[in-house]
Short mmCIF file of C-alpha atoms in Angstrom, two decimals:
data_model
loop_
_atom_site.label_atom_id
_atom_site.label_comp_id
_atom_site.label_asym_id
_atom_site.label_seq_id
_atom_site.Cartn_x
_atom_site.Cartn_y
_atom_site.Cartn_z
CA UNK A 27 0.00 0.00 0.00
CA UNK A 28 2.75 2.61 0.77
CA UNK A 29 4.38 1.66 -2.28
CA UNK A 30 0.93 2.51 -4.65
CA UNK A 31 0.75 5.52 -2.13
CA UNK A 32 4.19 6.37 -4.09
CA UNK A 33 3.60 5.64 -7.35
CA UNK A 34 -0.13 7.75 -7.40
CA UNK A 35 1.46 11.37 -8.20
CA UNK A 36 3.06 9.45 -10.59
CA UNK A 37 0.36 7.66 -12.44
CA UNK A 38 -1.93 11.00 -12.49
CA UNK A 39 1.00 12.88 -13.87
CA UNK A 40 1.38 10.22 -16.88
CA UNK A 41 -2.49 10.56 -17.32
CA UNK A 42 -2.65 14.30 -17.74
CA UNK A 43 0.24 14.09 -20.13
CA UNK A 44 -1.47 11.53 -21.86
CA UNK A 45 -4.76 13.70 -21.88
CA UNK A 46 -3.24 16.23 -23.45
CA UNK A 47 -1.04 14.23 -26.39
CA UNK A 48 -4.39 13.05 -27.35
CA UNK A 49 -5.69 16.45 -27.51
CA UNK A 50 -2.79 17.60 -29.14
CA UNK A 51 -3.45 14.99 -31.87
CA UNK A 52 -7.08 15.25 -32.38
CA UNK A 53 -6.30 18.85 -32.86
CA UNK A 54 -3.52 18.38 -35.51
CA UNK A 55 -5.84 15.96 -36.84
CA UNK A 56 -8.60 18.49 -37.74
CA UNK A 57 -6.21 20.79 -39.35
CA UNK A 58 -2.91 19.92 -39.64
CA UNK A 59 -1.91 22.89 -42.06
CA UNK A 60 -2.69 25.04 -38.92
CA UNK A 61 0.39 23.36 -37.05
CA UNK A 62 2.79 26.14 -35.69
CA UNK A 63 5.18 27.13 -33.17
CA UNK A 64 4.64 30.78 -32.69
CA UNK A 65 3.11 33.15 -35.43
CA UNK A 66 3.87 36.65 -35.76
CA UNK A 67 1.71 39.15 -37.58
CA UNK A 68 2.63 41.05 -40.63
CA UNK A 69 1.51 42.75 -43.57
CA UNK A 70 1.59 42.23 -47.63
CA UNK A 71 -0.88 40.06 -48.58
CA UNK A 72 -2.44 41.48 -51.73
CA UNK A 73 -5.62 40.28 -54.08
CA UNK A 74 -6.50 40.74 -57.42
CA UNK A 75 -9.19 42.61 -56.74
CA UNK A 76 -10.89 43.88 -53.01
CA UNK A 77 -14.75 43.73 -54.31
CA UNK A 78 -16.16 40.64 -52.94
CA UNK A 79 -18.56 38.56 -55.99
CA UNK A 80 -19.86 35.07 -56.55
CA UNK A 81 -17.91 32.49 -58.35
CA UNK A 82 -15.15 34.58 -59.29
CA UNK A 83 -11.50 33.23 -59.35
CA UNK A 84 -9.45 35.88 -57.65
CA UNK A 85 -5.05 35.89 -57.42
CA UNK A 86 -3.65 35.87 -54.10
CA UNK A 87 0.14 37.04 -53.72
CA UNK A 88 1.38 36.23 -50.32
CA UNK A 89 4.70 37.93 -48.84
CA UNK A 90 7.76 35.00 -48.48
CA UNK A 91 11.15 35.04 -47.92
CA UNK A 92 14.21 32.67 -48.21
CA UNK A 93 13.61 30.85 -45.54
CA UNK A 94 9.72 30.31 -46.08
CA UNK A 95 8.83 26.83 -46.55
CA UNK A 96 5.54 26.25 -47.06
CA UNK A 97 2.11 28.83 -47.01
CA UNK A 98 -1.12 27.97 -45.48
CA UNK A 99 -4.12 29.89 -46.82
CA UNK A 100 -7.70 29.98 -45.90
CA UNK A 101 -10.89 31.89 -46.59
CA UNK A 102 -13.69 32.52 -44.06
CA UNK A 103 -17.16 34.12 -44.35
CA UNK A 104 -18.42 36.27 -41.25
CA UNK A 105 -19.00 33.22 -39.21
CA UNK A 106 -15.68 32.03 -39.22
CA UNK A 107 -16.64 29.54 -41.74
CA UNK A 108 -14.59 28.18 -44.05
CA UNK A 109 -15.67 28.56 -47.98
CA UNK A 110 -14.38 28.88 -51.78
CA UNK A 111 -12.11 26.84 -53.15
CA UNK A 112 -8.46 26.80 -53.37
CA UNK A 113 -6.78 25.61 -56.53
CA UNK A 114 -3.63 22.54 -56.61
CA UNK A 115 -3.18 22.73 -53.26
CA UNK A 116 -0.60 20.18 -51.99
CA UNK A 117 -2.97 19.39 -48.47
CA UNK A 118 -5.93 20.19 -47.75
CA UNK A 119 -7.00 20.47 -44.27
CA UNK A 120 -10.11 20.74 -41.69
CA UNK A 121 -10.61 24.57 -42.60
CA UNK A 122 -7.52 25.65 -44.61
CA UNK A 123 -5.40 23.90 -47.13
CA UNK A 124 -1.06 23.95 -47.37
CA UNK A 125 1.66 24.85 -50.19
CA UNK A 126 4.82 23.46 -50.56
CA UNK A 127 7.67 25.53 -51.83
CA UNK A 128 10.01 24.19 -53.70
CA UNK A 129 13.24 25.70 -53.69
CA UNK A 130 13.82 29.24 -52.25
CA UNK A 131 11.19 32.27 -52.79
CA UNK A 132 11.70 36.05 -52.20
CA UNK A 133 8.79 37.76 -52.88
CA UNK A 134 5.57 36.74 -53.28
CA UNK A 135 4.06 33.31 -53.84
CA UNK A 136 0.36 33.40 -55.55
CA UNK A 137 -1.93 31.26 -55.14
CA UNK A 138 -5.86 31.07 -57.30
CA UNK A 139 -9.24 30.83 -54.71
CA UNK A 140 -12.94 30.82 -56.65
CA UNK A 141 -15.82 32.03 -54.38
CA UNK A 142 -18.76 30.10 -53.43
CA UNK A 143 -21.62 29.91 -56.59
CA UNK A 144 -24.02 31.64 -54.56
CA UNK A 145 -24.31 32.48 -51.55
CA UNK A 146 -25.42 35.23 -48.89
CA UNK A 147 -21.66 36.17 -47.97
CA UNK A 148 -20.86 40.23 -47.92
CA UNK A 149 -17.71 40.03 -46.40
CA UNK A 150 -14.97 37.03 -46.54
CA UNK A 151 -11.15 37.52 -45.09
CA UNK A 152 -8.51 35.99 -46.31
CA UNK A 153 -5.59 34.46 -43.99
CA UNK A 154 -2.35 33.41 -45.53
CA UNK A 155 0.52 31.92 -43.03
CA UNK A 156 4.03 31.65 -44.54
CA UNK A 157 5.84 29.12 -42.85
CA UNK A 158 9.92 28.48 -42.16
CA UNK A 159 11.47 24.92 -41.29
CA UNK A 160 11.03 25.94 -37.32
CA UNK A 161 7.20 26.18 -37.64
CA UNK A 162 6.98 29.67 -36.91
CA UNK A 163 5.06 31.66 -39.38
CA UNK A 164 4.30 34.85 -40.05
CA UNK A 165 0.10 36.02 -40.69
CA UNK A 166 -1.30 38.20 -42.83
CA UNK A 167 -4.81 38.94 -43.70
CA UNK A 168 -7.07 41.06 -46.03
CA UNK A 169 -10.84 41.32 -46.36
CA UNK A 170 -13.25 41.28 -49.65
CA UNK A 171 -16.03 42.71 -49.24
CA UNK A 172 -19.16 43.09 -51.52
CA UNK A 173 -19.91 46.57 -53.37
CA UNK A 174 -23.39 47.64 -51.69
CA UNK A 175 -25.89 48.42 -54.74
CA UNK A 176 -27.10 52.27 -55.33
CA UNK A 177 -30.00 52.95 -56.92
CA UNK A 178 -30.23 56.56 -57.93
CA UNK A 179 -32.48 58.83 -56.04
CA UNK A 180 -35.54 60.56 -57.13
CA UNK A 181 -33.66 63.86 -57.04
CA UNK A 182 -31.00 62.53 -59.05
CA UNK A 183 -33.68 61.83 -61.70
CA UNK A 184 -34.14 64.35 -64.40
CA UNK A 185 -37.36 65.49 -64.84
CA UNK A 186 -36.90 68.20 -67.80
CA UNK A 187 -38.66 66.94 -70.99
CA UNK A 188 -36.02 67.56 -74.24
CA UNK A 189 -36.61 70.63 -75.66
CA UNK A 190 -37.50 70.61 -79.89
CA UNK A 191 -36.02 72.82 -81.69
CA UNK A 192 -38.48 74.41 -84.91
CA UNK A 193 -36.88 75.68 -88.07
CA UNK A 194 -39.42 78.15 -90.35
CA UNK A 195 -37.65 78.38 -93.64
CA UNK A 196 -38.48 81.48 -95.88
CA UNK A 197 -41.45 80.10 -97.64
CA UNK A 198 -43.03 79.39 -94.01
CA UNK A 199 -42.21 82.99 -92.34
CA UNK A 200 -44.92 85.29 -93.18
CA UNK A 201 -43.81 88.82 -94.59
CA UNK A 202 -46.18 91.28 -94.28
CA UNK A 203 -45.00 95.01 -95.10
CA UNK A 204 -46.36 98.41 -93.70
CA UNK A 205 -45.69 101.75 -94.64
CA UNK A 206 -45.38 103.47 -91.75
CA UNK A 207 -44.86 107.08 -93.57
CA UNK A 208 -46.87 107.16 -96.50
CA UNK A 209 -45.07 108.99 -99.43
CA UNK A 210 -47.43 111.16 -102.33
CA UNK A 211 -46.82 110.89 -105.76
CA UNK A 212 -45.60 114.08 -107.28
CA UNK A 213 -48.58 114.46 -109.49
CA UNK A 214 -50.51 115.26 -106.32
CA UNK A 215 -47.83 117.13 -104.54
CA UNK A 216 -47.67 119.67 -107.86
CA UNK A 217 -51.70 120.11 -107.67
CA UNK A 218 -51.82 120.79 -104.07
CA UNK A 219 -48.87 123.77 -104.38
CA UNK A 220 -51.08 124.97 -107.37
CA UNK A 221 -54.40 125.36 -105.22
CA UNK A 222 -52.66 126.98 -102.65
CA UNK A 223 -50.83 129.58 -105.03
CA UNK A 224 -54.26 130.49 -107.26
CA UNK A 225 -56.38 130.45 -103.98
CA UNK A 226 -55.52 134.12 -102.92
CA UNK A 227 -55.32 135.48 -106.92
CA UNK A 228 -58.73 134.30 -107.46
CA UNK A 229 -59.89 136.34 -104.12
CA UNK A 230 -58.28 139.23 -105.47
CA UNK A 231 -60.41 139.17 -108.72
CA UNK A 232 -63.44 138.28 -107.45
CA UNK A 233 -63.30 141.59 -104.97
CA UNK A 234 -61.90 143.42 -108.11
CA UNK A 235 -65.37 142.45 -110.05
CA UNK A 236 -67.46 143.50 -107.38
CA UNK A 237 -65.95 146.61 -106.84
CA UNK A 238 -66.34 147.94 -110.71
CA UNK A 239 -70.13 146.59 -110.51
CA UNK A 240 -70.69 148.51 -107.85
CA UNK A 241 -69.14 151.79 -110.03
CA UNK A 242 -70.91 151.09 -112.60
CA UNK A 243 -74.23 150.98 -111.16
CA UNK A 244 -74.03 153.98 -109.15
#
């Protein structure tokens, strides 16, 4: 009894280690691209395009270095979900799916995803782990999201009707012409000076004839 007294700190210790290289492996299990040592945020990670649509293929470029081994790359909708499909990858995994590099890379390595058919997504990020022989690897993420349809407001209507344009050539424009001074022919003009030239001569006899009548009869 004092010996299995002994060996009982023991035994439990062996059983929680135990417990938790199970849990280690049902974990690894699930995903196994998602395997690292430490991971250490960064920046780079670039798309084709930012605009989030259905069943498009879309280019990812993912920042490496010399000492990157392999890239792990996954796609999740806003509910952490996993979606899309990711083209010749080398493993595929619970939620994400793993690239072998072969040979050295400085750069970029790119990598083709196509977006779910159809589906009610607005918003899906993209995580891309580049990974060195130690199993650390270094995260970077980007988000697509979907372009929010406008329809254009009722003030942003026009509302003026097009405007016709009417061309009157000569035959249609009417021509109408008044004499606003009227002129006398010179006929009339010479009769008129005539009248007024006899008018006081013709007085002048007239009181001539009554004034020898009136002689002659007394």
């Amino acid at each position: 009894m004092a010996v299995l007294g002994s060996l009982l700190p023991s035994l439990r210790l062996f059983l929680c280690l135990g417990m938790l290289f199970i849990s280690a492996s049902s974990a690894n299990d699930s995903d196994r691209c998602m395997s690292f040592s430490a991971v250490v945020p960064t920046t780079g990670i670039m798309a084709s395009s930012d605009v989030y649509e259905d069943n498009k293929v879309y280019t990812i470029l993912v920042p490496v270095s010399s000492r990157t081994r392999s890239v792990v790359l996954r796609a999740l909708d806003m509910n952490n979900n996993s979606i899309g499909f990711w083209h010749r990858a080398d493993l595929a995994c619970n939620s994400s799916v793993l690239y072998f590099l072969q040979g050295t890379h400085e750069g970029s390595f790119q990598a083709s995803w196509t977006s779910p058919p159809s589906t009610n997504v607005t918003t899906v990020e993209i995580q891309a782990f580049a990974v060195n022989v130690q199993k650390m690897a270094t995260f970077s993420s980007l988000k697509l999201k979907k372009q929010a349809m406008t329809t254009p407001s009722e003030s942003m209507i026009s509302t003026t009707r097009p405007t016709t344009t009417r061309i009157l050539t000569t035959t249609q424009i009417p021509t109408t012409t008044r004499n606003l001074y009227p002129t006398s022919t010179p006929t009339a003009t010479k009769s008129l000076a005539n009248r007024i030239f006899l008018s006081p001569i013709t007085d002048a006899i007239q009181i001539l004839l009554v004034f020898l009548t009136s002689k002659l009869l007394f």
